Amino acid sequence: TSSHEAKCISDIVGTISSRLSSLNTNDNKDLIGIETRLQDLISKLEIESGGVRMVGIWGVGGGGKTTLASAAYMEISHLFEGCCLLENIREESSKQGLKKLQENFLSLVLKTDVKVGNEIIGRSMIKSRLSHKRFLVVLDDVDNFEQLEALAGSHDWFGEGSRIIITTRDVHLLSSRAQTIYEVNLLSQDEAIKLLKRYAYHKDKPVEEYEMLAEEVVSYAGG
């Protein structure tokens, strides 16, 4: 029967997604300091609870907001009916405008080319297309309120159980949208030393004659 076929397809998709998620988890382990931060963020998303939840990731430029949001996306996207990671919103909005941003967003979510007449129509289309499914959405590098209004104007734009992650350098943008704000901690001294050694020396063991210089560099960079 068609219902039996649908269940079989759902089971297959679930199995493949869980295996992909396992691979992505292994990839995350290569990111220094990510595991604790990732689990902390996922707990704040409260995936098992109902409703629509928006969580903001806030921190300085280069502090790891996008890396953390991307890691979370890879880790949990298989749990949702649809997903989308919209990157570089600050830059793309400046270059192309909000209408184009909405088109990119809808095209990624719906996996087809979408055009909108204007920004107001774009808002209506996002709500009508996304309000009936459980979505995971990452809005990366938001820097003004108009971008949030155009892409995530209200919780009821998204279906029950949806989760929206917003990364920004401006904590004030999150106050009217996000239930929880996660502040990204910069690298500790040990984490920063480990990161520097991995990419400067291509190994985790210290190079004796550069130990003092490495500590000075890490101290100067400040996390």
mmCIF file with all atom_site columns, C-alpha atoms in Angstrom:
data_model
loop_
_atom_site.group_PDB
_atom_site.id
_atom_site.type_symbol
_atom_site.label_atom_id
_atom_site.label_alt_id
_atom_site.label_comp_id
_atom_site.label_asym_id
_atom_site.label_entity_id
_atom_site.label_seq_id
_atom_site.pdbx_PDB_ins_code
_atom_site.Cartn_x
_atom_site.Cartn_y
_atom_site.Cartn_z
_atom_site.occupancy
_atom_site.B_iso_or_equiv
_atom_site.pdbx_formal_charge
_atom_site.auth_seq_id
_atom_site.auth_comp_id
_atom_site.auth_asym_id
_atom_site.auth_atom_id
_atom_site.pdbx_PDB_model_num
ATOM 1   C CA . THR A 1 1   ? 0.000  0.000  0.000  1.00 0.00 ? 1   THR A CA 1
ATOM 2   C CA . SER A 1 2   ? 1.018  3.606  -0.415 1.00 0.00 ? 2   SER A CA 1
ATOM 3   C CA . SER A 1 3   ? 1.182  4.140  3.371  1.00 0.00 ? 3   SER A CA 1
ATOM 4   C CA . HIS A 1 4   ? 3.508  1.142  3.719  1.00 0.00 ? 4   HIS A CA 1
ATOM 5   C CA . GLU A 1 5   ? 5.739  2.496  0.934  1.00 0.00 ? 5   GLU A CA 1
ATOM 6   C CA . ALA A 1 6   ? 5.802  5.907  2.577  1.00 0.00 ? 6   ALA A CA 1
ATOM 7   C CA . LYS A 1 7   ? 6.883  4.342  5.879  1.00 0.00 ? 7   LYS A CA 1
ATOM 8   C CA . CYS A 1 8   ? 9.639  2.369  4.121  1.00 0.00 ? 8   CYS A CA 1
ATOM 9   C CA . ILE A 1 9   ? 10.901 5.525  2.422  1.00 0.00 ? 9   ILE A CA 1
ATOM 10  C CA . SER A 1 10  ? 10.809 7.390  5.738  1.00 0.00 ? 10  SER A CA 1
ATOM 11  C CA . ASP A 1 11  ? 12.787 4.602  7.436  1.00 0.00 ? 11  ASP A CA 1
ATOM 12  C CA . ILE A 1 12  ? 15.409 4.622  4.670  1.00 0.00 ? 12  ILE A CA 1
ATOM 13  C CA . VAL A 1 13  ? 15.777 8.404  4.859  1.00 0.00 ? 13  VAL A CA 1
ATOM 14  C CA . GLY A 1 14  ? 16.100 8.217  8.637  1.00 0.00 ? 14  GLY A CA 1
ATOM 15  C CA . THR A 1 15  ? 18.802 5.544  8.449  1.00 0.00 ? 15  THR A CA 1
ATOM 16  C CA . ILE A 1 16  ? 20.854 7.450  5.868  1.00 0.00 ? 16  ILE A CA 1
ATOM 17  C CA . SER A 1 17  ? 20.464 10.718 7.785  1.00 0.00 ? 17  SER A CA 1
ATOM 18  C CA . SER A 1 18  ? 21.642 9.156  11.041 1.00 0.00 ? 18  SER A CA 1
ATOM 19  C CA . ARG A 1 19  ? 24.718 7.731  9.296  1.00 0.00 ? 19  ARG A CA 1
ATOM 20  C CA . LEU A 1 20  ? 25.506 11.102 7.744  1.00 0.00 ? 20  LEU A CA 1
ATOM 21  C CA . SER A 1 21  ? 25.056 12.724 11.130 1.00 0.00 ? 21  SER A CA 1
ATOM 22  C CA . SER A 1 22  ? 27.577 10.293 12.589 1.00 0.00 ? 22  SER A CA 1
ATOM 23  C CA . LEU A 1 23  ? 30.092 11.268 9.913  1.00 0.00 ? 23  LEU A CA 1
ATOM 24  C CA . ASN A 1 24  ? 29.479 14.962 10.561 1.00 0.00 ? 24  ASN A CA 1
ATOM 25  C CA . THR A 1 25  ? 30.037 14.419 14.288 1.00 0.00 ? 25  THR A CA 1
ATOM 26  C CA . ASN A 1 26  ? 33.436 12.946 13.523 1.00 0.00 ? 26  ASN A CA 1
ATOM 27  C CA . ASP A 1 27  ? 34.266 15.993 11.392 1.00 0.00 ? 27  ASP A CA 1
ATOM 28  C CA . ASN A 1 28  ? 33.359 18.266 14.314 1.00 0.00 ? 28  ASN A CA 1
ATOM 29  C CA . LYS A 1 29  ? 35.949 16.567 16.516 1.00 0.00 ? 29  LYS A CA 1
ATOM 30  C CA . ASP A 1 30  ? 38.669 18.126 14.363 1.00 0.00 ? 30  ASP A CA 1
ATOM 31  C CA . LEU A 1 31  ? 37.471 21.581 15.427 1.00 0.00 ? 31  LEU A CA 1
ATOM 32  C CA . ILE A 1 32  ? 39.338 22.604 18.562 1.00 0.00 ? 32  ILE A CA 1
ATOM 33  C CA . GLY A 1 33  ? 37.074 23.457 21.486 1.00 0.00 ? 33  GLY A CA 1
ATOM 34  C CA . ILE A 1 34  ? 33.877 22.765 19.531 1.00 0.00 ? 34  ILE A CA 1
ATOM 35  C CA . GLU A 1 35  ? 32.410 19.774 21.373 1.00 0.00 ? 35  GLU A CA 1
ATOM 36  C CA . THR A 1 36  ? 31.511 21.459 24.664 1.00 0.00 ? 36  THR A CA 1
ATOM 37  C CA . ARG A 1 37  ? 30.240 24.586 22.929 1.00 0.00 ? 37  ARG A CA 1
ATOM 38  C CA . LEU A 1 38  ? 28.214 22.502 20.462 1.00 0.00 ? 38  LEU A CA 1
ATOM 39  C CA . GLN A 1 39  ? 26.462 20.446 23.120 1.00 0.00 ? 39  GLN A CA 1
ATOM 40  C CA . ASP A 1 40  ? 25.795 23.618 25.104 1.00 0.00 ? 40  ASP A CA 1
ATOM 41  C CA . LEU A 1 41  ? 24.135 25.238 22.087 1.00 0.00 ? 41  LEU A CA 1
ATOM 42  C CA . ILE A 1 42  ? 22.088 22.152 21.209 1.00 0.00 ? 42  ILE A CA 1
ATOM 43  C CA . SER A 1 43  ? 20.756 21.986 24.766 1.00 0.00 ? 43  SER A CA 1
ATOM 44  C CA . LYS A 1 44  ? 19.570 25.598 24.431 1.00 0.00 ? 44  LYS A CA 1
ATOM 45  C CA . LEU A 1 45  ? 17.690 24.706 21.229 1.00 0.00 ? 45  LEU A CA 1
ATOM 46  C CA . GLU A 1 46  ? 15.477 22.311 23.242 1.00 0.00 ? 46  GLU A CA 1
ATOM 47  C CA . ILE A 1 47  ? 14.835 20.214 20.146 1.00 0.00 ? 47  ILE A CA 1
ATOM 48  C CA . GLU A 1 48  ? 12.473 17.808 21.878 1.00 0.00 ? 48  GLU A CA 1
ATOM 49  C CA . SER A 1 49  ? 10.158 20.537 23.143 1.00 0.00 ? 49  SER A CA 1
ATOM 50  C CA . GLY A 1 50  ? 7.296  21.995 21.140 1.00 0.00 ? 50  GLY A CA 1
ATOM 51  C CA . GLY A 1 51  ? 6.709  25.424 19.709 1.00 0.00 ? 51  GLY A CA 1
ATOM 52  C CA . VAL A 1 52  ? 9.037  27.498 17.574 1.00 0.00 ? 52  VAL A CA 1
ATOM 53  C CA . ARG A 1 53  ? 12.298 28.518 19.180 1.00 0.00 ? 53  ARG A CA 1
ATOM 54  C CA . MET A 1 54  ? 14.809 31.141 18.059 1.00 0.00 ? 54  MET A CA 1
ATOM 55  C CA . VAL A 1 55  ? 18.300 31.055 19.543 1.00 0.00 ? 55  VAL A CA 1
ATOM 56  C CA . GLY A 1 56  ? 20.885 33.759 18.971 1.00 0.00 ? 56  GLY A CA 1
ATOM 57  C CA . ILE A 1 57  ? 24.639 33.203 18.823 1.00 0.00 ? 57  ILE A CA 1
ATOM 58  C CA . TRP A 1 58  ? 26.445 36.375 19.756 1.00 0.00 ? 58  TRP A CA 1
ATOM 59  C CA . GLY A 1 59  ? 30.133 37.259 19.818 1.00 0.00 ? 59  GLY A CA 1
ATOM 60  C CA . VAL A 1 60  ? 32.929 39.283 18.275 1.00 0.00 ? 60  VAL A CA 1
ATOM 61  C CA . GLY A 1 61  ? 34.014 38.902 14.651 1.00 0.00 ? 61  GLY A CA 1
ATOM 62  C CA . GLY A 1 62  ? 36.231 35.854 14.198 1.00 0.00 ? 62  GLY A CA 1
ATOM 63  C CA . GLY A 1 63  ? 35.036 34.393 17.503 1.00 0.00 ? 63  GLY A CA 1
ATOM 64  C CA . GLY A 1 64  ? 33.603 31.228 15.978 1.00 0.00 ? 64  GLY A CA 1
ATOM 65  C CA . LYS A 1 65  ? 29.876 32.030 15.665 1.00 0.00 ? 65  LYS A CA 1
ATOM 66  C CA . THR A 1 66  ? 29.533 30.746 12.106 1.00 0.00 ? 66  THR A CA 1
ATOM 67  C CA . THR A 1 67  ? 31.657 27.668 12.832 1.00 0.00 ? 67  THR A CA 1
ATOM 68  C CA . LEU A 1 68  ? 29.482 26.787 15.820 1.00 0.00 ? 68  LEU A CA 1
ATOM 69  C CA . ALA A 1 69  ? 26.210 27.390 13.975 1.00 0.00 ? 69  ALA A CA 1
ATOM 70  C CA . SER A 1 70  ? 27.412 25.307 11.013 1.00 0.00 ? 70  SER A CA 1
ATOM 71  C CA . ALA A 1 71  ? 28.494 22.475 13.313 1.00 0.00 ? 71  ALA A CA 1
ATOM 72  C CA . ALA A 1 72  ? 25.075 22.472 14.991 1.00 0.00 ? 72  ALA A CA 1
ATOM 73  C CA . TYR A 1 73  ? 23.385 22.503 11.576 1.00 0.00 ? 73  TYR A CA 1
ATOM 74  C CA . MET A 1 74  ? 25.371 19.471 10.436 1.00 0.00 ? 74  MET A CA 1
ATOM 75  C CA . GLU A 1 75  ? 24.726 17.674 13.715 1.00 0.00 ? 75  GLU A CA 1
ATOM 76  C CA . ILE A 1 76  ? 20.932 18.047 13.954 1.00 0.00 ? 76  ILE A CA 1
ATOM 77  C CA . SER A 1 77  ? 19.543 18.920 10.495 1.00 0.00 ? 77  SER A CA 1
ATOM 78  C CA . HIS A 1 78  ? 18.466 15.299 9.906  1.00 0.00 ? 78  HIS A CA 1
ATOM 79  C CA . LEU A 1 79  ? 15.919 15.688 12.727 1.00 0.00 ? 79  LEU A CA 1
ATOM 80  C CA . PHE A 1 80  ? 13.853 18.223 10.744 1.00 0.00 ? 80  PHE A CA 1
ATOM 81  C CA . GLU A 1 81  ? 11.579 18.040 7.707  1.00 0.00 ? 81  GLU A CA 1
ATOM 82  C CA . GLY A 1 82  ? 13.545 20.776 5.973  1.00 0.00 ? 82  GLY A CA 1
ATOM 83  C CA . CYS A 1 83  ? 16.648 22.846 6.625  1.00 0.00 ? 83  CYS A CA 1
ATOM 84  C CA . CYS A 1 84  ? 18.557 25.842 5.342  1.00 0.00 ? 84  CYS A CA 1
ATOM 85  C CA . LEU A 1 85  ? 21.825 27.581 6.185  1.00 0.00 ? 85  LEU A CA 1
ATOM 86  C CA . LEU A 1 86  ? 21.817 31.117 4.772  1.00 0.00 ? 86  LEU A CA 1
ATOM 87  C CA . GLU A 1 87  ? 25.379 32.439 4.999  1.00 0.00 ? 87  GLU A CA 1
ATOM 88  C CA . ASN A 1 88  ? 26.947 35.917 4.942  1.00 0.00 ? 88  ASN A CA 1
ATOM 89  C CA . ILE A 1 89  ? 23.663 37.818 5.306  1.00 0.00 ? 89  ILE A CA 1
ATOM 90  C CA . ARG A 1 90  ? 25.411 41.094 6.189  1.00 0.00 ? 90  ARG A CA 1
ATOM 91  C CA . GLU A 1 91  ? 27.512 41.006 3.016  1.00 0.00 ? 91  GLU A CA 1
ATOM 92  C CA . GLU A 1 92  ? 24.844 39.614 0.696  1.00 0.00 ? 92  GLU A CA 1
ATOM 93  C CA . SER A 1 93  ? 22.212 42.065 1.918  1.00 0.00 ? 93  SER A CA 1
ATOM 94  C CA . SER A 1 94  ? 24.563 44.961 1.249  1.00 0.00 ? 94  SER A CA 1
ATOM 95  C CA . LYS A 1 95  ? 25.381 43.691 -2.242 1.00 0.00 ? 95  LYS A CA 1
ATOM 96  C CA . GLN A 1 96  ? 21.998 42.445 -3.445 1.00 0.00 ? 96  GLN A CA 1
ATOM 97  C CA . GLY A 1 97  ? 19.272 43.808 -1.166 1.00 0.00 ? 97  GLY A CA 1
ATOM 98  C CA . LEU A 1 98  ? 16.598 42.141 0.946  1.00 0.00 ? 98  LEU A CA 1
ATOM 99  C CA . LYS A 1 99  ? 14.417 40.912 -1.928 1.00 0.00 ? 99  LYS A CA 1
ATOM 100 C CA . LYS A 1 100 ? 17.279 38.904 -3.396 1.00 0.00 ? 100 LYS A CA 1
ATOM 101 C CA . LEU A 1 101 ? 18.090 37.609 0.074  1.00 0.00 ? 101 LEU A CA 1
ATOM 102 C CA . GLN A 1 102 ? 14.509 36.349 0.393  1.00 0.00 ? 102 GLN A CA 1
ATOM 103 C CA . GLU A 1 103 ? 14.773 34.668 -3.017 1.00 0.00 ? 103 GLU A CA 1
ATOM 104 C CA . ASN A 1 104 ? 17.996 32.943 -1.987 1.00 0.00 ? 104 ASN A CA 1
ATOM 105 C CA . PHE A 1 105 ? 16.410 31.840 1.276  1.00 0.00 ? 105 PHE A CA 1
ATOM 106 C CA . LEU A 1 106 ? 13.287 30.392 -0.339 1.00 0.00 ? 106 LEU A CA 1
ATOM 107 C CA . SER A 1 107 ? 15.296 28.741 -3.116 1.00 0.00 ? 107 SER A CA 1
ATOM 108 C CA . LEU A 1 108 ? 17.530 26.984 -0.579 1.00 0.00 ? 108 LEU A CA 1
ATOM 109 C CA . VAL A 1 109 ? 14.626 25.874 1.607  1.00 0.00 ? 109 VAL A CA 1
ATOM 110 C CA . LEU A 1 110 ? 12.393 24.686 -1.231 1.00 0.00 ? 110 LEU A CA 1
ATOM 111 C CA . LYS A 1 111 ? 15.254 23.373 -3.384 1.00 0.00 ? 111 LYS A CA 1
ATOM 112 C CA . THR A 1 112 ? 13.945 25.139 -6.470 1.00 0.00 ? 112 THR A CA 1
ATOM 113 C CA . ASP A 1 113 ? 14.460 28.544 -8.085 1.00 0.00 ? 113 ASP A CA 1
ATOM 114 C CA . VAL A 1 114 ? 12.107 31.079 -6.471 1.00 0.00 ? 114 VAL A CA 1
ATOM 115 C CA . LYS A 1 115 ? 11.438 34.686 -7.483 1.00 0.00 ? 115 LYS A CA 1
ATOM 116 C CA . VAL A 1 116 ? 9.555  37.261 -5.416 1.00 0.00 ? 116 VAL A CA 1
ATOM 117 C CA . GLY A 1 117 ? 7.989  40.490 -6.631 1.00 0.00 ? 117 GLY A CA 1
ATOM 118 C CA . ASN A 1 118 ? 9.002  42.629 -3.681 1.00 0.00 ? 118 ASN A CA 1
ATOM 119 C CA . GLU A 1 119 ? 10.010 42.392 -0.038 1.00 0.00 ? 119 GLU A CA 1
ATOM 120 C CA . ILE A 1 120 ? 6.421  42.368 1.289  1.00 0.00 ? 120 ILE A CA 1
ATOM 121 C CA . ILE A 1 121 ? 5.479  39.516 -1.045 1.00 0.00 ? 121 ILE A CA 1
ATOM 122 C CA . GLY A 1 122 ? 8.668  37.761 0.026  1.00 0.00 ? 122 GLY A CA 1
ATOM 123 C CA . ARG A 1 123 ? 7.613  37.840 3.661  1.00 0.00 ? 123 ARG A CA 1
ATOM 124 C CA . SER A 1 124 ? 4.207  36.414 2.777  1.00 0.00 ? 124 SER A CA 1
ATOM 125 C CA . MET A 1 125 ? 5.805  33.644 0.701  1.00 0.00 ? 125 MET A CA 1
ATOM 126 C CA . ILE A 1 126 ? 8.180  32.638 3.487  1.00 0.00 ? 126 ILE A CA 1
ATOM 127 C CA . LYS A 1 127 ? 5.307  32.347 5.947  1.00 0.00 ? 127 LYS A CA 1
ATOM 128 C CA . SER A 1 128 ? 3.028  30.432 3.562  1.00 0.00 ? 128 SER A CA 1
ATOM 129 C CA . ARG A 1 129 ? 5.742  27.979 2.462  1.00 0.00 ? 129 ARG A CA 1
ATOM 130 C CA . LEU A 1 130 ? 7.426  27.356 5.821  1.00 0.00 ? 130 LEU A CA 1
ATOM 131 C CA . SER A 1 131 ? 4.607  27.518 8.367  1.00 0.00 ? 131 SER A CA 1
ATOM 132 C CA . HIS A 1 132 ? 3.417  23.942 7.802  1.00 0.00 ? 132 HIS A CA 1
ATOM 133 C CA . LYS A 1 133 ? 6.702  22.066 8.306  1.00 0.00 ? 133 LYS A CA 1
ATOM 134 C CA . ARG A 1 134 ? 9.312  21.577 10.997 1.00 0.00 ? 134 ARG A CA 1
ATOM 135 C CA . PHE A 1 135 ? 12.348 23.503 9.752  1.00 0.00 ? 135 PHE A CA 1
ATOM 136 C CA . LEU A 1 136 ? 15.868 24.133 10.955 1.00 0.00 ? 136 LEU A CA 1
ATOM 137 C CA . VAL A 1 137 ? 17.084 27.521 9.724  1.00 0.00 ? 137 VAL A CA 1
ATOM 138 C CA . VAL A 1 138 ? 20.461 29.191 10.310 1.00 0.00 ? 138 VAL A CA 1
ATOM 139 C CA . LEU A 1 139 ? 20.643 32.918 9.541  1.00 0.00 ? 139 LEU A CA 1
ATOM 140 C CA . ASP A 1 140 ? 24.342 33.709 9.574  1.00 0.00 ? 140 ASP A CA 1
ATOM 141 C CA . ASP A 1 141 ? 25.871 37.138 10.241 1.00 0.00 ? 141 ASP A CA 1
ATOM 142 C CA . VAL A 1 142 ? 22.781 39.297 10.637 1.00 0.00 ? 142 VAL A CA 1
ATOM 143 C CA . ASP A 1 143 ? 23.649 42.943 11.250 1.00 0.00 ? 143 ASP A CA 1
ATOM 144 C CA . ASN A 1 144 ? 20.393 44.868 11.145 1.00 0.00 ? 144 ASN A CA 1
ATOM 145 C CA . PHE A 1 145 ? 16.785 44.469 12.186 1.00 0.00 ? 145 PHE A CA 1
ATOM 146 C CA . GLU A 1 146 ? 15.421 44.779 8.642  1.00 0.00 ? 146 GLU A CA 1
ATOM 147 C CA . GLN A 1 147 ? 17.131 41.508 7.690  1.00 0.00 ? 147 GLN A CA 1
ATOM 148 C CA . LEU A 1 148 ? 15.361 39.712 10.534 1.00 0.00 ? 148 LEU A CA 1
ATOM 149 C CA . GLU A 1 149 ? 12.054 41.317 9.548  1.00 0.00 ? 149 GLU A CA 1
ATOM 150 C CA . ALA A 1 150 ? 12.518 40.083 5.969  1.00 0.00 ? 150 ALA A CA 1
ATOM 151 C CA . LEU A 1 151 ? 13.589 36.515 6.817  1.00 0.00 ? 151 LEU A CA 1
ATOM 152 C CA . ALA A 1 152 ? 12.148 35.651 10.232 1.00 0.00 ? 152 ALA A CA 1
ATOM 153 C CA . GLY A 1 153 ? 9.544  38.282 10.961 1.00 0.00 ? 153 GLY A CA 1
ATOM 154 C CA . SER A 1 154 ? 7.614  36.219 13.475 1.00 0.00 ? 154 SER A CA 1
ATOM 155 C CA . HIS A 1 155 ? 7.614  32.816 15.147 1.00 0.00 ? 155 HIS A CA 1
ATOM 156 C CA . ASP A 1 156 ? 4.400  31.880 13.324 1.00 0.00 ? 156 ASP A CA 1
ATOM 157 C CA . TRP A 1 157 ? 6.247  31.986 9.981  1.00 0.00 ? 157 TRP A CA 1
ATOM 158 C CA . PHE A 1 158 ? 7.602  28.541 10.867 1.00 0.00 ? 158 PHE A CA 1
ATOM 159 C CA . GLY A 1 159 ? 5.955  25.206 11.597 1.00 0.00 ? 159 GLY A CA 1
ATOM 160 C CA . GLU A 1 160 ? 5.597  23.555 14.991 1.00 0.00 ? 160 GLU A CA 1
ATOM 161 C CA . GLY A 1 161 ? 8.938  22.333 16.315 1.00 0.00 ? 161 GLY A CA 1
ATOM 162 C CA . SER A 1 162 ? 11.028 24.592 14.062 1.00 0.00 ? 162 SER A CA 1
ATOM 163 C CA . ARG A 1 163 ? 14.329 26.006 15.291 1.00 0.00 ? 163 ARG A CA 1
ATOM 164 C CA . ILE A 1 164 ? 15.975 29.182 14.012 1.00 0.00 ? 164 ILE A CA 1
ATOM 165 C CA . ILE A 1 165 ? 19.606 29.980 14.831 1.00 0.00 ? 165 ILE A CA 1
ATOM 166 C CA . ILE A 1 166 ? 20.750 33.579 14.312 1.00 0.00 ? 166 ILE A CA 1
ATOM 167 C CA . THR A 1 167 ? 24.403 34.622 14.453 1.00 0.00 ? 167 THR A CA 1
ATOM 168 C CA . THR A 1 168 ? 25.304 38.275 14.956 1.00 0.00 ? 168 THR A CA 1
ATOM 169 C CA . ARG A 1 169 ? 27.870 40.663 16.410 1.00 0.00 ? 169 ARG A CA 1
ATOM 170 C CA . ASP A 1 170 ? 25.066 42.915 17.709 1.00 0.00 ? 170 ASP A CA 1
ATOM 171 C CA . VAL A 1 171 ? 23.334 41.449 20.764 1.00 0.00 ? 171 VAL A CA 1
ATOM 172 C CA . HIS A 1 172 ? 20.604 44.119 20.638 1.00 0.00 ? 172 HIS A CA 1
ATOM 173 C CA . LEU A 1 173 ? 19.226 42.633 17.409 1.00 0.00 ? 173 LEU A CA 1
ATOM 174 C CA . LEU A 1 174 ? 18.346 39.447 19.257 1.00 0.00 ? 174 LEU A CA 1
ATOM 175 C CA . SER A 1 175 ? 16.318 40.957 22.090 1.00 0.00 ? 175 SER A CA 1
ATOM 176 C CA . SER A 1 176 ? 13.028 41.029 20.145 1.00 0.00 ? 176 SER A CA 1
ATOM 177 C CA . ARG A 1 177 ? 13.407 37.597 18.503 1.00 0.00 ? 177 ARG A CA 1
ATOM 178 C CA . ALA A 1 178 ? 15.525 35.091 20.390 1.00 0.00 ? 178 ALA A CA 1
ATOM 179 C CA . GLN A 1 179 ? 14.323 33.322 23.528 1.00 0.00 ? 179 GLN A CA 1
ATOM 180 C CA . THR A 1 180 ? 17.928 32.460 24.346 1.00 0.00 ? 180 THR A CA 1
ATOM 181 C CA . ILE A 1 181 ? 21.191 34.211 23.539 1.00 0.00 ? 181 ILE A CA 1
ATOM 182 C CA . TYR A 1 182 ? 24.323 32.072 23.495 1.00 0.00 ? 182 TYR A CA 1
ATOM 183 C CA . GLU A 1 183 ? 27.526 34.069 23.910 1.00 0.00 ? 183 GLU A CA 1
ATOM 184 C CA . VAL A 1 184 ? 30.445 32.377 22.185 1.00 0.00 ? 184 VAL A CA 1
ATOM 185 C CA . ASN A 1 185 ? 33.446 32.088 24.465 1.00 0.00 ? 185 ASN A CA 1
ATOM 186 C CA . LEU A 1 186 ? 36.808 32.787 22.891 1.00 0.00 ? 186 LEU A CA 1
ATOM 187 C CA . LEU A 1 187 ? 39.474 30.089 22.957 1.00 0.00 ? 187 LEU A CA 1
ATOM 188 C CA . SER A 1 188 ? 41.190 29.363 26.252 1.00 0.00 ? 188 SER A CA 1
ATOM 189 C CA . GLN A 1 189 ? 44.992 29.611 26.416 1.00 0.00 ? 189 GLN A CA 1
ATOM 190 C CA . ASP A 1 190 ? 45.352 25.829 26.054 1.00 0.00 ? 190 ASP A CA 1
ATOM 191 C CA . GLU A 1 191 ? 42.905 25.663 23.139 1.00 0.00 ? 191 GLU A CA 1
ATOM 192 C CA . ALA A 1 192 ? 44.615 28.549 21.356 1.00 0.00 ? 192 ALA A CA 1
ATOM 193 C CA . ILE A 1 193 ? 48.055 26.969 21.784 1.00 0.00 ? 193 ILE A CA 1
ATOM 194 C CA . LYS A 1 194 ? 46.706 23.677 20.404 1.00 0.00 ? 194 LYS A CA 1
ATOM 195 C CA . LEU A 1 195 ? 45.171 25.472 17.408 1.00 0.00 ? 195 LEU A CA 1
ATOM 196 C CA . LEU A 1 196 ? 48.369 27.385 16.651 1.00 0.00 ? 196 LEU A CA 1
ATOM 197 C CA . LYS A 1 197 ? 50.517 24.248 16.880 1.00 0.00 ? 197 LYS A CA 1
ATOM 198 C CA . ARG A 1 198 ? 48.223 22.317 14.590 1.00 0.00 ? 198 ARG A CA 1
ATOM 199 C CA . TYR A 1 199 ? 48.328 24.881 11.789 1.00 0.00 ? 199 TYR A CA 1
ATOM 200 C CA . ALA A 1 200 ? 51.734 26.472 12.312 1.00 0.00 ? 200 ALA A CA 1
ATOM 201 C CA . TYR A 1 201 ? 53.672 23.270 12.932 1.00 0.00 ? 201 TYR A CA 1
ATOM 202 C CA . HIS A 1 202 ? 51.207 20.737 11.429 1.00 0.00 ? 202 HIS A CA 1
ATOM 203 C CA . LYS A 1 203 ? 51.387 18.643 14.594 1.00 0.00 ? 203 LYS A CA 1
ATOM 204 C CA . ASP A 1 204 ? 50.153 18.809 18.189 1.00 0.00 ? 204 ASP A CA 1
ATOM 205 C CA . LYS A 1 205 ? 53.573 18.373 19.818 1.00 0.00 ? 205 LYS A CA 1
ATOM 206 C CA . PRO A 1 206 ? 55.482 21.590 20.561 1.00 0.00 ? 206 PRO A CA 1
ATOM 207 C CA . VAL A 1 207 ? 58.524 22.671 18.606 1.00 0.00 ? 207 VAL A CA 1
ATOM 208 C CA . GLU A 1 208 ? 60.933 23.397 21.413 1.00 0.00 ? 208 GLU A CA 1
ATOM 209 C CA . GLU A 1 209 ? 62.613 26.517 20.074 1.00 0.00 ? 209 GLU A CA 1
ATOM 210 C CA . TYR A 1 210 ? 59.237 28.152 19.311 1.00 0.00 ? 210 TYR A CA 1
ATOM 211 C CA . GLU A 1 211 ? 57.385 27.463 22.577 1.00 0.00 ? 211 GLU A CA 1
ATOM 212 C CA . MET A 1 212 ? 57.906 30.937 24.036 1.00 0.00 ? 212 MET A CA 1
ATOM 213 C CA . LEU A 1 213 ? 57.065 32.645 20.732 1.00 0.00 ? 213 LEU A CA 1
ATOM 214 C CA . ALA A 1 214 ? 53.883 30.561 20.405 1.00 0.00 ? 214 ALA A CA 1
ATOM 215 C CA . GLU A 1 215 ? 52.747 31.643 23.867 1.00 0.00 ? 215 GLU A CA 1
ATOM 216 C CA . GLU A 1 216 ? 53.420 35.293 23.024 1.00 0.00 ? 216 GLU A CA 1
ATOM 217 C CA . VAL A 1 217 ? 51.441 35.032 19.776 1.00 0.00 ? 217 VAL A CA 1
ATOM 218 C CA . VAL A 1 218 ? 48.507 33.368 21.517 1.00 0.00 ? 218 VAL A CA 1
ATOM 219 C CA . SER A 1 219 ? 48.550 35.936 24.317 1.00 0.00 ? 219 SER A CA 1
ATOM 220 C CA . TYR A 1 220 ? 48.596 38.804 21.785 1.00 0.00 ? 220 TYR A CA 1
ATOM 221 C CA . ALA A 1 221 ? 45.687 37.290 19.819 1.00 0.00 ? 221 ALA A CA 1
ATOM 222 C CA . GLY A 1 222 ? 43.630 37.149 23.026 1.00 0.00 ? 222 GLY A CA 1
ATOM 223 C CA . GLY A 1 223 ? 41.621 33.993 22.341 1.00 0.00 ? 223 GLY A CA 1
#
